[in-house]
Amino acid sequence: MQRQLVIEGYAPRRHPFRRHVRRAVAQQRKLRDDSDVKLFALSFTAFFVCFFTFIA
């Protein structure tokens, strides 16, 4: 017996329990996350401190 593939969003009927459960929707951050820039600056500075320490 073969069953058709049904995409979840287009399913006409769902399980009764799943009809009553609210769908989880991820919230998007509105604040700008600059942790990558801070990590780059810290790594860049640490490299030059170590580099010039070994030269001196």
Steps between C-alpha positions, in 0.01 A plus 500: 500500500643836402411825670528845353748742649307783665679820594416602856372847415258369239358206694119527498458290814718484807502298817250644754772560760719684252212725398474633857872551559637839399785501251837613630633799309859613551536863597747709305748719680456867430822614663820492298736232625858628474667210682675391177659842459613501863648151464687602185641812666609303806667229288669760278638686803614181673686388187698824478577504872639146477682574173675813629578330834694225320685754282604722793 
